[in-house]
Coordinates of C-alpha atoms in Angstrom, one line a residue:
M203 CA -10.8 -23.0 -6.9
R204 CA -9.1 -22.4 -3.5
A205 CA -9.2 -19.0 -2.0
V206 CA -8.5 -17.2 1.3
C207 CA -11.9 -16.1 2.6
F208 CA -12.8 -13.8 5.4
Q209 CA -14.8 -15.4 8.2
S210 CA -14.8 -13.1 11.2
V211 CA -12.4 -11.0 13.2
K212 CA -9.0 -12.6 13.3
N213 CA -10.4 -15.5 11.3
V214 CA -9.6 -16.2 7.6
S215 CA -9.6 -19.7 6.1
V216 CA -8.8 -21.4 2.8
Q217 CA -12.0 -22.5 1.1
S218 CA -13.0 -24.2 -2.1
I219 CA -15.3 -21.8 -4.0
P220 CA -16.6 -21.6 -7.6
D221 CA -14.0 -20.6 -10.1
A222 CA -13.7 -16.9 -11.0
K223 CA -15.3 -16.3 -14.4
L224 CA -16.1 -13.6 -16.9
E225 CA -19.2 -11.6 -16.0
A226 CA -18.8 -8.7 -18.5
V227 CA -17.2 -8.3 -22.0
T228 CA -14.6 -6.0 -20.4
D229 CA -13.5 -8.5 -17.8
A230 CA -10.4 -10.7 -17.7
V231 CA -9.6 -13.7 -15.5
V232 CA -6.1 -13.9 -14.1
E233 CA -4.4 -17.1 -12.8
V234 CA -2.6 -15.8 -9.7
E235 CA 1.1 -16.5 -9.2
L236 CA 1.9 -14.2 -6.3
A237 CA -0.5 -12.5 -3.8
G238 CA 0.6 -10.1 -1.1
L239 CA -0.7 -9.4 2.3
C240 CA -1.1 -5.7 3.0
G241 CA -1.5 -3.7 6.1
S242 CA -4.9 -2.6 5.0
D243 CA -6.0 -6.3 4.9
L244 CA -5.6 -6.1 8.6
H245 CA -8.2 -3.5 9.1
P246 CA -11.1 -6.0 8.7
Y247 CA -9.0 -8.8 10.1
F248 CA -8.6 -6.9 13.4
G249 CA -12.2 -5.5 13.3
R250 CA -11.1 -1.9 12.8
E251 CA -13.1 -1.7 9.6
V252 CA -16.5 -3.4 9.7
G253 CA -19.0 -4.5 7.0
L254 CA -16.9 -7.0 5.0
D255 CA -19.1 -9.9 4.0
R256 CA -18.2 -13.3 5.4
G257 CA -16.8 -15.4 2.6
T258 CA -15.2 -12.5 0.7
V259 CA -11.9 -13.5 -0.9
M260 CA -9.2 -11.4 0.7
G261 CA -6.4 -9.4 -0.9
H262 CA -5.8 -6.7 -3.5
E263 CA -2.1 -7.4 -4.5
F264 CA -1.5 -9.9 -7.2
V265 CA 0.6 -10.9 -10.2
G266 CA -0.4 -13.6 -12.6
R267 CA -1.2 -14.7 -16.1
V268 CA -4.3 -14.0 -18.1
V269 CA -6.4 -17.1 -18.8
E270 CA -9.6 -15.6 -20.1
V271 CA -10.6 -12.2 -21.6
G272 CA -14.0 -10.7 -22.5
E273 CA -14.7 -10.0 -26.2
A274 CA -14.3 -6.2 -25.7
V275 CA -10.8 -6.5 -24.1
R276 CA -8.2 -5.1 -26.6
G277 CA -5.0 -4.4 -24.7
I278 CA -4.6 -7.6 -22.7
A279 CA -4.4 -11.1 -24.2
I280 CA -4.5 -14.7 -22.9
G281 CA -1.0 -15.6 -21.8
D282 CA 0.1 -12.1 -20.8
R283 CA 1.8 -11.9 -17.5
V284 CA 0.2 -9.0 -15.7
F285 CA 0.0 -7.0 -12.5
S286 CA -2.8 -4.9 -11.0
P287 CA -3.4 -1.9 -8.8
F288 CA -5.6 -2.5 -5.8
T289 CA -8.6 -0.9 -7.5
T290 CA -10.1 -1.3 -10.9
N291 CA -9.9 1.6 -13.3
C292 CA -11.6 2.6 -16.5
G293 CA -8.5 4.5 -17.8
T294 CA -10.6 7.1 -19.7
C295 CA -12.6 9.2 -17.2
F296 CA -11.8 12.7 -15.9
Y297 CA -9.8 11.3 -13.0
C298 CA -7.9 8.5 -14.8
R299 CA -6.8 11.0 -17.4
R300 CA -5.5 13.3 -14.8
G301 CA -3.4 10.8 -12.9
L302 CA -5.9 10.3 -10.0
S303 CA -7.0 6.8 -11.0
S304 CA -7.9 6.0 -7.3
R305 CA -11.0 8.3 -7.8
C306 CA -12.3 6.6 -10.9
P307 CA -16.1 6.5 -10.6
S308 CA -16.1 3.0 -12.0
G309 CA -13.4 1.8 -9.6
Q310 CA -13.8 -1.0 -7.2
L311 CA -11.5 -2.3 -4.5
F312 CA -10.3 -5.8 -4.8
G313 CA -11.2 -7.9 -1.7
W314 CA -14.1 -5.9 -0.5
R315 CA -17.7 -7.1 -0.7
Q316 CA -20.4 -5.6 1.5
N317 CA -24.0 -6.8 1.4
A318 CA -23.1 -9.0 -1.6
V319 CA -21.9 -6.0 -3.6
G320 CA -18.2 -5.6 -4.6
L321 CA -15.2 -7.6 -5.7
H322 CA -13.5 -10.7 -4.5
G323 CA -9.8 -10.3 -4.0
G324 CA -6.6 -11.8 -5.4
Q325 CA -5.6 -14.2 -2.6
A326 CA -6.9 -17.1 -4.7
E327 CA -6.0 -19.4 -7.5
R328 CA -7.9 -17.1 -9.9
V329 CA -9.4 -13.6 -9.8
R330 CA -11.9 -11.8 -12.0
V331 CA -10.6 -8.3 -13.1
P332 CA -13.3 -5.9 -14.4
L333 CA -12.3 -3.1 -16.8
A334 CA -9.2 -5.2 -17.7
D335 CA -7.9 -2.8 -20.3
G336 CA -7.8 0.1 -17.8
T337 CA -6.8 -1.9 -14.8
L338 CA -4.2 -4.5 -15.8
M339 CA -0.7 -3.8 -17.0
K340 CA 1.7 -6.2 -18.6
V341 CA 4.8 -6.9 -16.5
P342 CA 7.7 -5.2 -18.4
E343 CA 10.5 -7.4 -19.5
G344 CA 13.3 -7.4 -16.9
L345 CA 10.9 -6.5 -14.0
H346 CA 10.8 -9.1 -11.3
G347 CA 7.3 -10.4 -10.3
E348 CA 7.9 -9.2 -6.7
A349 CA 8.6 -5.7 -7.8
A350 CA 5.5 -5.7 -9.9
L351 CA 3.5 -6.9 -6.9
L352 CA 4.8 -3.9 -4.9
L353 CA 4.0 -1.5 -7.7
G354 CA 0.3 -2.4 -7.5
D355 CA 0.1 -1.0 -4.0
N356 CA 2.9 -0.7 -1.5
L357 CA 5.7 0.9 -3.6
S358 CA 3.4 3.2 -5.4
T359 CA 1.8 4.2 -2.1
G360 CA 5.2 4.8 -0.5
Y361 CA 6.2 7.0 -3.4
F362 CA 2.9 8.8 -3.3
G363 CA 3.2 9.4 0.5
A364 CA 6.8 10.7 0.1
S365 CA 5.9 13.0 -2.7
M366 CA 3.1 14.6 -0.7
A367 CA 5.5 15.6 2.1
I368 CA 8.5 16.7 -0.1
D369 CA 9.1 20.0 -1.7
P370 CA 11.5 19.2 -4.6
Q371 CA 13.0 22.7 -4.4
S372 CA 14.3 22.3 -0.9
V373 CA 14.3 18.6 -0.2
D374 CA 18.0 18.2 0.5
E375 CA 17.9 20.9 3.2
E376 CA 14.7 19.8 4.9
V377 CA 14.0 17.4 7.8
F378 CA 11.4 14.6 7.4
A379 CA 9.8 12.3 9.9
I380 CA 8.2 8.9 9.1
V381 CA 5.6 7.5 11.5
G382 CA 5.2 3.8 11.0
C383 CA 7.8 1.5 9.4
G384 CA 5.7 -1.2 7.9
T385 CA 6.2 -2.2 4.3
V386 CA 4.9 1.1 2.9
G387 CA 6.7 3.3 5.4
L388 CA 10.0 1.6 4.7
L389 CA 9.5 1.9 0.9
A390 CA 8.7 5.6 1.5
I391 CA 12.1 6.0 3.1
E392 CA 13.7 4.5 0.0
C393 CA 11.6 6.7 -2.3
A394 CA 12.3 9.8 -0.2
R395 CA 16.0 9.1 -0.5
R396 CA 15.7 8.8 -4.3
M397 CA 13.9 12.1 -4.3
G398 CA 16.8 13.8 -2.6
A399 CA 15.9 13.6 1.1
R400 CA 18.9 13.5 3.4
N401 CA 17.5 14.0 6.9
L402 CA 15.1 11.3 7.8
F403 CA 13.8 10.3 11.2
A404 CA 11.7 7.2 11.6
V405 CA 9.7 6.0 14.6
D406 CA 8.1 2.6 15.2
P407 CA 7.8 0.3 18.2
N408 CA 9.0 -2.7 16.2
T409 CA 12.8 -3.0 16.5
A410 CA 13.3 -5.4 13.6
R411 CA 11.6 -2.9 11.3
L412 CA 13.7 0.0 12.7
Q413 CA 16.8 -1.9 11.9
I414 CA 15.7 -2.0 8.3
A415 CA 14.8 1.7 8.4
E416 CA 18.3 2.5 9.7
Q417 CA 19.8 0.4 6.9
L418 CA 17.8 2.5 4.4
G419 CA 19.3 5.7 5.8
A420 CA 16.9 6.9 8.5
T421 CA 17.7 7.9 12.1
V422 CA 15.4 5.6 14.1
F423 CA 13.5 5.8 17.4
E424 CA 11.4 3.2 19.2
N425 CA 10.0 5.8 21.6
A426 CA 7.7 8.6 20.3
D427 CA 8.9 11.2 22.8
D428 CA 12.5 10.5 21.9
A429 CA 11.7 11.0 18.2
V430 CA 10.0 14.3 19.0
S431 CA 13.0 15.5 21.0
A432 CA 15.5 14.5 18.3
V433 CA 13.5 16.2 15.5
H434 CA 13.2 19.4 17.5
A435 CA 16.9 19.3 18.4
A436 CA 17.8 18.9 14.7
T437 CA 15.6 21.9 13.6
D438 CA 16.3 24.5 16.3
G439 CA 13.0 23.6 17.9
R440 CA 10.8 24.1 14.8
G441 CA 9.8 20.5 14.0
A442 CA 10.0 18.5 10.8
D443 CA 9.3 20.2 7.5
G444 CA 7.4 17.1 6.3
V445 CA 5.8 14.2 8.2
M446 CA 4.6 11.0 6.6
E447 CA 2.2 8.9 8.6
F448 CA 1.7 5.3 7.6
V449 CA -0.2 3.8 10.5
G450 CA -3.8 4.9 10.4
L451 CA -4.5 5.1 14.1
P452 CA -5.3 8.2 16.2
E453 CA -2.1 8.0 18.3
A454 CA 0.0 8.0 15.1
Q455 CA -1.8 11.1 13.7
R456 CA -1.3 12.8 17.1
L457 CA 2.4 12.0 16.9
A458 CA 2.6 13.4 13.4
Y459 CA 1.1 16.6 14.7
R460 CA 3.7 16.8 17.5
L461 CA 6.5 16.3 15.0
I462 CA 5.6 18.8 12.3
R463 CA 6.7 22.4 12.3
P464 CA 4.4 25.4 11.6
G465 CA 3.9 25.6 7.9
G466 CA 4.9 22.0 7.5
R467 CA 3.4 19.3 5.2
M468 CA 1.7 16.3 6.7
S469 CA 1.2 13.3 4.4
V470 CA -1.2 10.8 5.8
I471 CA -1.3 7.5 4.0
G472 CA -2.5 5.3 7.0
C473 CA -6.2 4.4 6.4
H474 CA -8.0 5.9 9.3
C475 CA -11.3 4.2 10.3
T476 CA -12.2 6.4 13.3
P477 CA -14.6 9.3 12.6
D478 CA -12.5 12.0 14.3
F479 CA -9.1 13.7 13.8
A480 CA -6.6 13.4 16.6
F481 CA -6.1 17.2 16.4
S482 CA -8.7 19.9 16.0
P483 CA -9.2 22.4 13.1
A484 CA -8.0 25.1 15.4
Q485 CA -4.7 23.2 16.1
A486 CA -4.2 22.8 12.4
Y487 CA -4.9 26.5 11.9
D488 CA -2.4 27.4 14.6
K489 CA 0.3 25.5 12.7
N490 CA -0.6 26.7 9.2
L491 CA -0.7 23.0 8.5
T492 CA -0.8 21.5 5.0
Y493 CA -2.6 18.2 5.4
R494 CA -2.5 15.9 2.4
T495 CA -4.1 12.4 2.3
G496 CA -6.0 10.0 0.2
R497 CA -5.9 6.7 -1.6
C498 CA -2.9 6.3 -3.8
P499 CA -3.6 6.4 -7.5
A500 CA -1.6 3.2 -8.0
R501 CA -2.6 2.6 -11.6
S502 CA -1.4 6.0 -12.6
Y503 CA 2.0 5.4 -10.9
M504 CA 2.2 2.0 -12.6
D505 CA 2.6 3.8 -15.9
V506 CA 5.8 5.7 -14.7
L507 CA 7.5 3.8 -11.8
P508 CA 8.5 0.6 -13.7
D509 CA 11.0 2.7 -15.7
M510 CA 12.5 4.0 -12.5
L511 CA 13.0 0.4 -11.2
L512 CA 14.4 -0.8 -14.5
N513 CA 16.9 2.1 -14.8
E514 CA 17.9 2.2 -11.2
P515 CA 17.0 -1.2 -9.6
M516 CA 15.9 -1.1 -6.0
D517 CA 17.2 -3.7 -3.5
L518 CA 14.0 -5.3 -2.1
S519 CA 15.7 -8.2 -0.4
W520 CA 14.7 -6.8 3.0
C521 CA 11.1 -6.6 2.1
F522 CA 9.9 -10.1 1.3
T523 CA 10.7 -11.7 4.6
H524 CA 8.0 -14.5 4.6
R525 CA 6.6 -16.8 1.9
F526 CA 3.7 -19.2 2.3
G527 CA 1.8 -21.5 0.1
L528 CA -1.9 -20.8 -0.4
D529 CA -2.9 -23.6 2.1
E530 CA -0.7 -21.8 4.7
A531 CA -2.7 -18.6 4.5
E532 CA -4.1 -18.7 8.0
E533 CA -0.5 -18.9 9.4
A534 CA 0.5 -16.2 7.0
Y535 CA -2.1 -13.8 8.5
Q536 CA -1.1 -14.7 12.0
V537 CA 2.6 -14.0 11.3
F538 CA 2.0 -10.8 9.4
A539 CA -0.6 -9.4 11.8
G540 CA 1.6 -10.1 14.8
G541 CA 4.9 -9.0 13.1
K542 CA 6.3 -12.3 14.2
D543 CA 9.8 -13.4 13.4
G544 CA 10.7 -10.0 12.0
C545 CA 7.9 -10.2 9.3
V546 CA 7.8 -7.1 7.0
K547 CA 6.0 -8.5 4.0
A548 CA 4.3 -11.9 3.6
V549 CA 3.4 -13.3 0.2
L550 CA 1.4 -16.3 -0.9
E551 CA 3.1 -18.3 -3.7
I552 CA 0.1 -19.8 -5.5
C553 CA 1.3 -21.2 -8.8

């Protein structure tokens, strides 16, 4: 089969590798229709995250049809159209049963292999899915494949990030700041609006993404200092009640701290690969800061968010800006990584 394989920093290539196959009775094999490129794919691509084995199949966002199932799989059948979270999940452990599927002890991240241990990803013609019953979900009738793709990561993560910053009891009166308007940040703006947020400020250096953020209802800023000034002006100098950070770099975390008021809620979704915080425990103490972070329990959200989209469809036309065939994956990474041509979300259309 053909697959997008990691080679080195800023170097992925389409390779011919052995077909994905069943390795356990609880596995399924999915023939991939759509595979997404995610901002977290760029951490090893840019060398921010190290240790990924050369030859690892990239990607953790995919939608497709089941072509093989292990003999112990009960809830998924050959021919089912399915989507997946970015990690595998058993569905029965302490954490899965409590809605924190991202902490499943049996969970593995698609597209991460280190020292020959781990899982290949979904940017391929086929992908092996361990723990298929607890991981995969059938695409509900009426739900578009692209929406299902987003539910496996970006949309669920945006919803998760917004929910950690928002107090439902006072959401319509509060002020929120969004740091980073990539796919997840933009989807978080949409989710925050649906949760009742009315006062949203967004900051990002990419003007094309800011235009989308503005269309989604945020007041936008390209310059960080301007954003801080505007938020403080809107809150009598206090700062934002909630800040959502979707970048994963120290300067973004530092900006989030500047934006937030004492007693505010900071939701950090950006995957930070540096060992230190951009602010000290003493600074957090001095602001009575509530700091919430962690990997989104996407599989848990996949159980509830499809109904939201079916009952109140979300316009996602702004999101999928670039489409590529599998053989064009190298170009897809270059365009997505560089934010070229207004790229927000790049997808590979595989079959």
